[in-house]
mmCIF file of C-alpha atoms in Angstrom:
data_model
loop_
_atom_site.group_PDB
_atom_site.id
_atom_site.type_symbol
_atom_site.label_atom_id
_atom_site.label_comp_id
_atom_site.label_asym_id
_atom_site.label_seq_id
_atom_site.Cartn_x
_atom_site.Cartn_y
_atom_site.Cartn_z
ATOM 1 C CA UNK A 1 -14.886 -18.712 -9.716
ATOM 2 C CA UNK A 2 -17.819 -17.976 -12.054
ATOM 3 C CA UNK A 3 -20.154 -18.229 -9.066
ATOM 4 C CA UNK A 4 -18.020 -15.731 -7.176
ATOM 5 C CA UNK A 5 -17.944 -13.357 -10.099
ATOM 6 C CA UNK A 6 -21.715 -13.452 -10.463
ATOM 7 C CA UNK A 7 -22.129 -12.610 -6.774
ATOM 8 C CA UNK A 8 -19.574 -9.810 -6.817
ATOM 9 C CA UNK A 9 -20.732 -8.348 -10.119
ATOM 10 C CA UNK A 10 -24.277 -8.123 -8.747
ATOM 11 C CA UNK A 11 -23.030 -6.414 -5.601
ATOM 12 C CA UNK A 12 -20.723 -4.247 -7.689
ATOM 13 C CA UNK A 13 -23.465 -3.044 -10.020
ATOM 14 C CA UNK A 14 -25.705 -2.285 -7.055
ATOM 15 C CA UNK A 15 -22.851 -0.515 -5.301
ATOM 16 C CA UNK A 16 -22.076 1.586 -8.372
ATOM 17 C CA UNK A 17 -25.727 2.571 -8.830
ATOM 18 C CA UNK A 18 -25.815 3.717 -5.211
ATOM 19 C CA UNK A 19 -22.334 5.241 -5.307
ATOM 20 C CA UNK A 20 -22.905 7.726 -8.096
ATOM 21 C CA UNK A 21 -25.771 9.655 -6.439
ATOM 22 C CA UNK A 22 -24.216 9.139 -3.002
ATOM 23 C CA UNK A 23 -20.991 10.791 -4.116
ATOM 24 C CA UNK A 24 -22.820 13.546 -5.925
ATOM 25 C CA UNK A 25 -25.342 14.483 -3.231
ATOM 26 C CA UNK A 26 -23.754 13.404 0.058
ATOM 27 C CA UNK A 27 -24.361 15.773 2.940
ATOM 28 C CA UNK A 28 -21.425 17.960 3.818
ATOM 29 C CA UNK A 29 -19.700 17.170 7.139
ATOM 30 C CA UNK A 30 -19.803 19.507 10.100
ATOM 31 C CA UNK A 31 -17.451 22.466 9.853
ATOM 32 C CA UNK A 32 -15.307 21.234 12.751
ATOM 33 C CA UNK A 33 -14.766 17.752 11.253
ATOM 34 C CA UNK A 34 -11.049 17.278 10.407
ATOM 35 C CA UNK A 35 -10.341 17.091 6.695
ATOM 36 C CA UNK A 36 -9.205 13.659 5.467
ATOM 37 C CA UNK A 37 -5.762 13.537 3.921
ATOM 38 C CA UNK A 38 -2.978 11.222 2.805
ATOM 39 C CA UNK A 39 0.396 11.976 4.421
ATOM 40 C CA UNK A 40 3.214 10.540 2.299
ATOM 41 C CA UNK A 41 6.761 10.020 3.573
ATOM 42 C CA UNK A 42 9.986 8.670 2.111
ATOM 43 C CA UNK A 43 12.322 7.147 4.694
ATOM 44 C CA UNK A 44 15.667 5.391 4.114
ATOM 45 C CA UNK A 45 15.009 3.230 7.188
ATOM 46 C CA UNK A 46 11.634 2.087 5.867
ATOM 47 C CA UNK A 47 13.160 1.340 2.479
ATOM 48 C CA UNK A 48 16.129 -0.532 3.979
ATOM 49 C CA UNK A 49 13.846 -2.788 6.027
ATOM 50 C CA UNK A 50 11.424 -3.282 3.145
ATOM 51 C CA UNK A 51 14.144 -4.300 0.713
ATOM 52 C CA UNK A 52 15.453 -6.855 3.208
ATOM 53 C CA UNK A 53 11.913 -8.114 3.778
ATOM 54 C CA UNK A 54 11.666 -8.612 0.016
ATOM 55 C CA UNK A 55 15.003 -10.235 -0.760
ATOM 56 C CA UNK A 56 14.809 -12.508 2.281
ATOM 57 C CA UNK A 57 11.524 -13.851 0.969
ATOM 58 C CA UNK A 58 9.409 -13.613 4.093
ATOM 59 C CA UNK A 59 7.250 -10.773 2.715
ATOM 60 C CA UNK A 60 5.082 -12.294 0.004
ATOM 61 C CA UNK A 61 3.391 -9.050 -1.035
ATOM 62 C CA UNK A 62 6.617 -7.550 -2.401
ATOM 63 C CA UNK A 63 6.252 -6.548 -6.043
ATOM 64 C CA UNK A 64 9.904 -5.688 -6.735
ATOM 65 C CA UNK A 65 11.720 -8.688 -5.252
ATOM 66 C CA UNK A 66 13.806 -9.360 -8.365
ATOM 67 C CA UNK A 67 14.739 -5.687 -8.728
ATOM 68 C CA UNK A 68 15.838 -5.446 -5.083
ATOM 69 C CA UNK A 69 17.748 -8.721 -5.315
ATOM 70 C CA UNK A 70 19.702 -7.388 -8.302
ATOM 71 C CA UNK A 71 20.349 -4.104 -6.487
ATOM 72 C CA UNK A 72 21.781 -5.805 -3.409
ATOM 73 C CA UNK A 73 23.966 -8.047 -5.549
ATOM 74 C CA UNK A 74 25.347 -5.224 -7.709
ATOM 75 C CA UNK A 75 25.598 -2.421 -5.125
ATOM 76 C CA UNK A 76 26.334 -4.218 -1.861
ATOM 77 C CA UNK A 77 27.795 -7.546 -3.025
ATOM 78 C CA UNK A 78 25.040 -9.473 -1.241
ATOM 79 C CA UNK A 79 23.796 -12.698 -2.788
ATOM 80 C CA UNK A 80 20.363 -13.023 -1.209
ATOM 81 C CA UNK A 81 20.273 -16.780 -1.730
ATOM 82 C CA UNK A 82 23.625 -17.337 0.038
ATOM 83 C CA UNK A 83 23.897 -14.499 2.573
ATOM 84 C CA UNK A 84 23.830 -15.542 6.221
ATOM 85 C CA UNK A 85 22.605 -12.053 7.178
ATOM 86 C CA UNK A 86 19.662 -12.259 4.783
ATOM 87 C CA UNK A 87 18.841 -15.704 6.155
ATOM 88 C CA UNK A 88 19.041 -14.340 9.708
ATOM 89 C CA UNK A 89 16.695 -11.510 8.784
ATOM 90 C CA UNK A 90 14.170 -13.991 7.388
ATOM 91 C CA UNK A 91 14.347 -16.084 10.572
ATOM 92 C CA UNK A 92 13.944 -13.035 12.809
ATOM 93 C CA UNK A 93 10.816 -11.890 10.992
ATOM 94 C CA UNK A 94 8.590 -14.833 11.772
ATOM 95 C CA UNK A 95 5.627 -15.087 14.059
ATOM 96 C CA UNK A 96 2.101 -13.751 14.157
ATOM 97 C CA UNK A 97 0.832 -11.482 11.407
ATOM 98 C CA UNK A 98 0.089 -8.786 13.959
ATOM 99 C CA UNK A 99 3.694 -8.797 15.197
ATOM 100 C CA UNK A 100 5.090 -8.604 11.673
ATOM 101 C CA UNK A 101 2.824 -5.701 10.748
ATOM 102 C CA UNK A 102 3.895 -3.830 13.886
ATOM 103 C CA UNK A 103 7.544 -4.492 12.996
ATOM 104 C CA UNK A 104 7.005 -3.084 9.525
ATOM 105 C CA UNK A 105 5.253 -0.002 10.878
ATOM 106 C CA UNK A 106 8.174 0.470 13.305
ATOM 107 C CA UNK A 107 10.459 1.088 10.320
ATOM 108 C CA UNK A 108 8.026 3.667 8.890
ATOM 109 C CA UNK A 109 7.774 5.597 12.149
ATOM 110 C CA UNK A 110 11.462 5.565 13.121
ATOM 111 C CA UNK A 111 13.323 8.859 13.071
ATOM 112 C CA UNK A 112 16.777 7.246 13.008
ATOM 113 C CA UNK A 113 18.325 3.800 12.712
ATOM 114 C CA UNK A 114 18.895 3.839 16.485
ATOM 115 C CA UNK A 115 15.224 4.624 17.027
ATOM 116 C CA UNK A 116 14.333 1.705 14.762
ATOM 117 C CA UNK A 117 16.450 -0.687 16.798
ATOM 118 C CA UNK A 118 14.854 0.532 20.030
ATOM 119 C CA UNK A 119 11.453 -0.243 18.562
ATOM 120 C CA UNK A 120 12.614 -3.703 17.428
ATOM 121 C CA UNK A 121 13.951 -4.365 20.931
ATOM 122 C CA UNK A 122 10.483 -3.797 22.355
ATOM 123 C CA UNK A 123 8.783 -6.026 19.772
ATOM 124 C CA UNK A 124 11.099 -9.014 19.368
ATOM 125 C CA UNK A 125 12.608 -11.523 21.722
ATOM 126 C CA UNK A 126 16.224 -10.778 22.644
ATOM 127 C CA UNK A 127 17.800 -13.254 20.209
ATOM 128 C CA UNK A 128 15.716 -12.036 17.273
ATOM 129 C CA UNK A 129 16.356 -8.388 18.077
ATOM 130 C CA UNK A 130 20.082 -9.158 18.220
ATOM 131 C CA UNK A 131 19.927 -10.816 14.797
ATOM 132 C CA UNK A 132 18.222 -7.742 13.316
ATOM 133 C CA UNK A 133 20.822 -5.504 14.948
ATOM 134 C CA UNK A 134 23.646 -7.541 13.400
ATOM 135 C CA UNK A 135 22.147 -7.175 9.924
ATOM 136 C CA UNK A 136 21.667 -3.437 10.426
ATOM 137 C CA UNK A 137 25.263 -3.076 11.615
ATOM 138 C CA UNK A 138 26.563 -5.037 8.608
ATOM 139 C CA UNK A 139 24.572 -3.390 5.826
ATOM 140 C CA UNK A 140 22.879 -0.131 6.768
ATOM 141 C CA UNK A 141 25.992 2.089 6.350
ATOM 142 C CA UNK A 142 26.444 0.995 2.718
ATOM 143 C CA UNK A 143 22.720 1.249 2.085
ATOM 144 C CA UNK A 144 22.576 4.755 3.546
ATOM 145 C CA UNK A 145 25.453 5.863 1.327
ATOM 146 C CA UNK A 146 23.729 4.471 -1.764
ATOM 147 C CA UNK A 147 20.447 6.075 -0.688
ATOM 148 C CA UNK A 148 22.032 9.492 -0.320
ATOM 149 C CA UNK A 149 23.904 9.341 -3.609
ATOM 150 C CA UNK A 150 22.270 7.105 -6.232
ATOM 151 C CA UNK A 151 19.446 8.627 -8.298
ATOM 152 C CA UNK A 152 18.600 10.962 -5.448
ATOM 153 C CA UNK A 153 17.555 13.945 -7.565
ATOM 154 C CA UNK A 154 15.258 11.877 -9.786
ATOM 155 C CA UNK A 155 13.811 9.941 -6.849
ATOM 156 C CA UNK A 156 13.128 12.995 -4.720
ATOM 157 C CA UNK A 157 11.587 14.939 -7.613
ATOM 158 C CA UNK A 158 9.115 12.106 -8.187
ATOM 159 C CA UNK A 159 8.175 12.103 -4.522
ATOM 160 C CA UNK A 160 7.680 15.874 -4.550
ATOM 161 C CA UNK A 161 5.382 15.594 -7.576
ATOM 162 C CA UNK A 162 3.396 12.832 -5.908
ATOM 163 C CA UNK A 163 3.053 14.806 -2.674
ATOM 164 C CA UNK A 164 1.756 17.787 -4.656
ATOM 165 C CA UNK A 165 -0.810 15.538 -6.312
ATOM 166 C CA UNK A 166 -1.938 14.191 -2.932
ATOM 167 C CA UNK A 167 -2.404 17.750 -1.654
ATOM 168 C CA UNK A 168 -4.241 19.014 -4.733
ATOM 169 C CA UNK A 169 -7.657 20.682 -4.250
ATOM 170 C CA UNK A 170 -9.478 18.112 -6.463
ATOM 171 C CA UNK A 171 -8.227 15.223 -4.311
ATOM 172 C CA UNK A 172 -8.923 17.107 -1.092
ATOM 173 C CA UNK A 173 -12.479 17.490 -2.350
ATOM 174 C CA UNK A 174 -12.871 13.786 -3.163
ATOM 175 C CA UNK A 175 -11.626 12.205 0.063
ATOM 176 C CA UNK A 176 -14.492 13.429 2.287
ATOM 177 C CA UNK A 177 -16.947 11.823 -0.139
ATOM 178 C CA UNK A 178 -15.458 8.417 0.611
ATOM 179 C CA UNK A 179 -16.092 8.945 4.324
ATOM 180 C CA UNK A 180 -19.679 9.925 3.685
ATOM 181 C CA UNK A 181 -20.281 7.092 1.243
ATOM 182 C CA UNK A 182 -19.112 4.477 3.745
ATOM 183 C CA UNK A 183 -20.897 6.276 6.616
ATOM 184 C CA UNK A 184 -17.710 6.491 8.687
ATOM 185 C CA UNK A 185 -18.279 7.879 12.213
ATOM 186 C CA UNK A 186 -17.227 11.503 12.544
ATOM 187 C CA UNK A 187 -14.769 10.771 15.361
ATOM 188 C CA UNK A 188 -12.665 8.321 13.299
ATOM 189 C CA UNK A 189 -9.073 9.203 12.455
ATOM 190 C CA UNK A 190 -8.804 10.784 9.028
ATOM 191 C CA UNK A 191 -5.104 10.702 8.151
ATOM 192 C CA UNK A 192 -3.716 7.753 6.224
ATOM 193 C CA UNK A 193 0.081 7.612 6.497
ATOM 194 C CA UNK A 194 1.678 6.408 3.276
ATOM 195 C CA UNK A 195 5.197 4.943 3.293
ATOM 196 C CA UNK A 196 6.718 5.369 -0.169
ATOM 197 C CA UNK A 197 9.034 2.556 -1.262
ATOM 198 C CA UNK A 198 11.550 3.332 -3.986
ATOM 199 C CA UNK A 199 11.911 0.638 -6.624
ATOM 200 C CA UNK A 200 15.180 1.040 -8.556
ATOM 201 C CA UNK A 201 14.206 -0.182 -11.994
ATOM 202 C CA UNK A 202 14.656 1.275 -15.461
ATOM 203 C CA UNK A 203 11.487 2.024 -17.365
ATOM 204 C CA UNK A 204 7.969 1.546 -16.046
ATOM 205 C CA UNK A 205 7.284 -1.779 -14.301
ATOM 206 C CA UNK A 206 4.153 -3.691 -15.246
ATOM 207 C CA UNK A 207 3.167 -4.168 -11.622
ATOM 208 C CA UNK A 208 4.062 -2.415 -8.368
ATOM 209 C CA UNK A 209 2.871 -3.156 -4.861
ATOM 210 C CA UNK A 210 0.446 -1.137 -2.788
ATOM 211 C CA UNK A 211 -0.890 -2.406 0.528
ATOM 212 C CA UNK A 212 -3.029 -1.203 3.416
ATOM 213 C CA UNK A 213 -1.544 -2.571 6.640
ATOM 214 C CA UNK A 214 -4.029 -1.272 9.172
ATOM 215 C CA UNK A 215 -3.300 1.091 12.052
ATOM 216 C CA UNK A 216 -3.557 4.074 9.665
ATOM 217 C CA UNK A 217 -0.588 2.943 7.539
ATOM 218 C CA UNK A 218 -0.316 2.029 3.882
ATOM 219 C CA UNK A 219 2.640 1.398 1.564
ATOM 220 C CA UNK A 220 3.226 1.966 -2.143
ATOM 221 C CA UNK A 221 6.179 1.137 -4.333
ATOM 222 C CA UNK A 222 7.119 3.673 -6.989
ATOM 223 C CA UNK A 223 9.577 3.582 -9.877
ATOM 224 C CA UNK A 224 11.535 6.640 -11.066
ATOM 225 C CA UNK A 225 10.096 6.522 -14.599
ATOM 226 C CA UNK A 226 6.532 5.661 -13.634
ATOM 227 C CA UNK A 227 3.787 8.175 -14.366
ATOM 228 C CA UNK A 228 2.499 9.888 -11.237
ATOM 229 C CA UNK A 229 -1.041 9.225 -12.443
ATOM 230 C CA UNK A 230 -0.439 5.471 -12.252
ATOM 231 C CA UNK A 231 0.650 5.743 -8.615
ATOM 232 C CA UNK A 232 -2.467 7.692 -7.709
ATOM 233 C CA UNK A 233 -4.679 4.805 -8.809
ATOM 234 C CA UNK A 234 -2.875 2.392 -6.477
ATOM 235 C CA UNK A 235 -2.799 4.856 -3.576
ATOM 236 C CA UNK A 236 -6.506 5.619 -3.886
ATOM 237 C CA UNK A 237 -7.230 1.882 -3.959
ATOM 238 C CA UNK A 238 -5.463 1.468 -0.617
ATOM 239 C CA UNK A 239 -7.130 4.596 0.748
ATOM 240 C CA UNK A 240 -10.515 3.034 -0.033
ATOM 241 C CA UNK A 241 -9.492 -0.034 2.006
ATOM 242 C CA UNK A 242 -8.556 2.336 4.819
ATOM 243 C CA UNK A 243 -11.924 4.098 4.800
ATOM 244 C CA UNK A 244 -13.841 0.832 4.328
ATOM 245 C CA UNK A 245 -12.136 -0.516 7.472
ATOM 246 C CA UNK A 246 -13.475 2.484 9.409
ATOM 247 C CA UNK A 247 -17.142 1.729 8.736
ATOM 248 C CA UNK A 248 -19.265 1.162 11.796
ATOM 249 C CA UNK A 249 -18.653 -2.382 12.935
ATOM 250 C CA UNK A 250 -22.374 -3.165 12.841
ATOM 251 C CA UNK A 251 -22.657 -1.992 9.218
ATOM 252 C CA UNK A 252 -19.597 -3.920 8.106
ATOM 253 C CA UNK A 253 -20.661 -7.053 9.986
ATOM 254 C CA UNK A 254 -24.086 -6.965 8.343
ATOM 255 C CA UNK A 255 -22.505 -6.617 4.925
ATOM 256 C CA UNK A 256 -20.075 -9.445 5.623
ATOM 257 C CA UNK A 257 -22.887 -11.696 6.860
ATOM 258 C CA UNK A 258 -24.877 -11.148 3.674
ATOM 259 C CA UNK A 259 -21.930 -11.922 1.407
ATOM 260 C CA UNK A 260 -20.553 -14.885 3.383
ATOM 261 C CA UNK A 261 -23.922 -16.592 3.814
ATOM 262 C CA UNK A 262 -22.956 -19.297 1.337
ATOM 263 C CA UNK A 263 -20.925 -21.812 3.404
ATOM 264 C CA UNK A 264 -18.879 -23.053 0.444
ATOM 265 C CA UNK A 265 -17.880 -19.842 -1.280
ATOM 266 C CA UNK A 266 -18.724 -17.096 1.207
ATOM 267 C CA UNK A 267 -15.234 -16.414 2.543
ATOM 268 C CA UNK A 268 -13.740 -16.165 -0.939
ATOM 269 C CA UNK A 269 -16.623 -13.964 -2.087
ATOM 270 C CA UNK A 270 -15.978 -11.541 0.802
ATOM 271 C CA UNK A 271 -12.292 -11.263 -0.062
ATOM 272 C CA UNK A 272 -13.102 -10.674 -3.719
ATOM 273 C CA UNK A 273 -15.807 -8.156 -2.841
ATOM 274 C CA UNK A 274 -13.423 -6.200 -0.587
ATOM 275 C CA UNK A 275 -10.852 -5.847 -3.360
ATOM 276 C CA UNK A 276 -13.508 -5.152 -5.984
ATOM 277 C CA UNK A 277 -14.957 -2.273 -3.964
ATOM 278 C CA UNK A 278 -11.503 -0.737 -3.477
ATOM 279 C CA UNK A 279 -10.784 -1.160 -7.195
ATOM 280 C CA UNK A 280 -14.110 0.240 -8.426
ATOM 281 C CA UNK A 281 -14.120 3.207 -6.058
ATOM 282 C CA UNK A 282 -10.381 3.931 -5.724
ATOM 283 C CA UNK A 283 -8.833 2.975 -9.078
ATOM 284 C CA UNK A 284 -12.079 3.673 -10.896
ATOM 285 C CA UNK A 285 -14.475 6.337 -9.696
ATOM 286 C CA UNK A 286 -12.173 8.524 -7.597
ATOM 287 C CA UNK A 287 -9.141 8.322 -9.885
ATOM 288 C CA UNK A 288 -11.311 9.033 -12.960
ATOM 289 C CA UNK A 289 -12.562 12.184 -11.278
ATOM 290 C CA UNK A 290 -8.999 13.426 -10.743
ATOM 291 C CA UNK A 291 -7.153 12.240 -13.839
ATOM 292 C CA UNK A 292 -6.754 14.128 -17.062
ATOM 293 C CA UNK A 293 -8.528 12.439 -19.973
ATOM 294 C CA UNK A 294 -5.266 11.283 -21.573
ATOM 295 C CA UNK A 295 -3.994 9.837 -18.283
ATOM 296 C CA UNK A 296 -7.262 8.039 -17.667
ATOM 297 C CA UNK A 297 -7.438 6.542 -21.157
ATOM 298 C CA UNK A 298 -3.849 5.303 -20.908
ATOM 299 C CA UNK A 299 -4.491 3.842 -17.466
ATOM 300 C CA UNK A 300 -7.808 2.260 -18.423
ATOM 301 C CA UNK A 301 -6.501 0.619 -21.594
ATOM 302 C CA UNK A 302 -3.342 -0.812 -20.045
ATOM 303 C CA UNK A 303 -3.705 -4.532 -19.331
ATOM 304 C CA UNK A 304 -4.384 -5.269 -15.636
ATOM 305 C CA UNK A 305 -3.772 -1.639 -14.686
ATOM 306 C CA UNK A 306 -6.454 -1.642 -11.984
ATOM 307 C CA UNK A 307 -5.622 -4.588 -9.725
ATOM 308 C CA UNK A 308 -3.418 -6.934 -11.772
ATOM 309 C CA UNK A 309 -5.890 -9.742 -11.201
ATOM 310 C CA UNK A 310 -8.453 -10.847 -13.783
ATOM 311 C CA UNK A 311 -11.085 -11.853 -11.220
ATOM 312 C CA UNK A 312 -11.017 -8.492 -9.453
ATOM 313 C CA UNK A 313 -10.727 -6.419 -12.631
ATOM 314 C CA UNK A 314 -13.631 -8.334 -14.220
ATOM 315 C CA UNK A 315 -15.849 -7.888 -11.186
#
């Protein structure tokens, strides 16, 4: 790990030295270039599917598994460890990573629960689609009632505040700089869709999940008592992944080849470098530009506030 950190720190220092003048003096895009933006949405269907993904255990990137497990036990009388429906959901959501990502995105894009099931029917084999339909039939009505009643005012007000922050002039001014810094082709898509995932927990959790899934979609958990500023750091981290993925393939391949040249540690170094860049640029440089001094100092001083991983935070 020390070897990896030395490699990534060297790349990170070089990147930061280049990044500061690049962000400050980057050439403005053509007037007809679409403005980058982050489009956030809060969907009960996306949250229903995500919570089942979490409590069933198939989705390893879930940050709030214990919170969702308690919710389903207390609100819906579902013991995740014993429920046949939860077990059926876990069995249905198996297969290639590409298929599972497309299934997750289907829940984000669905306009109704019927629309979601139509999308699942096109993705899954008949028996798996039927299993998902049975779980939806058994539990979505109770979930929808809870969603429409429990903590709605507090939840929706937090989302409104976050959406305002994502549409603020300072952020709108920062996003194009990321495109220029990574030399993204002008014809690339410039809208990252963000699925917001409500985490019903009292107080402010130490760690919440954010993830870039590809195909112009990202997710972010949020808690009702969590500071909006803390969510922005996570969202900007995932947005940096999104823009980084849109680099010219030749540029990204050359960078990957340089970092993975060591046959023993190269693959791990690339993974660490990818997260370190997103952390330094998203959680660090871009968020610092937007945050009030008090918000930044609180965020910076909080243990593992950037990535919740010592190796990445150190690099």
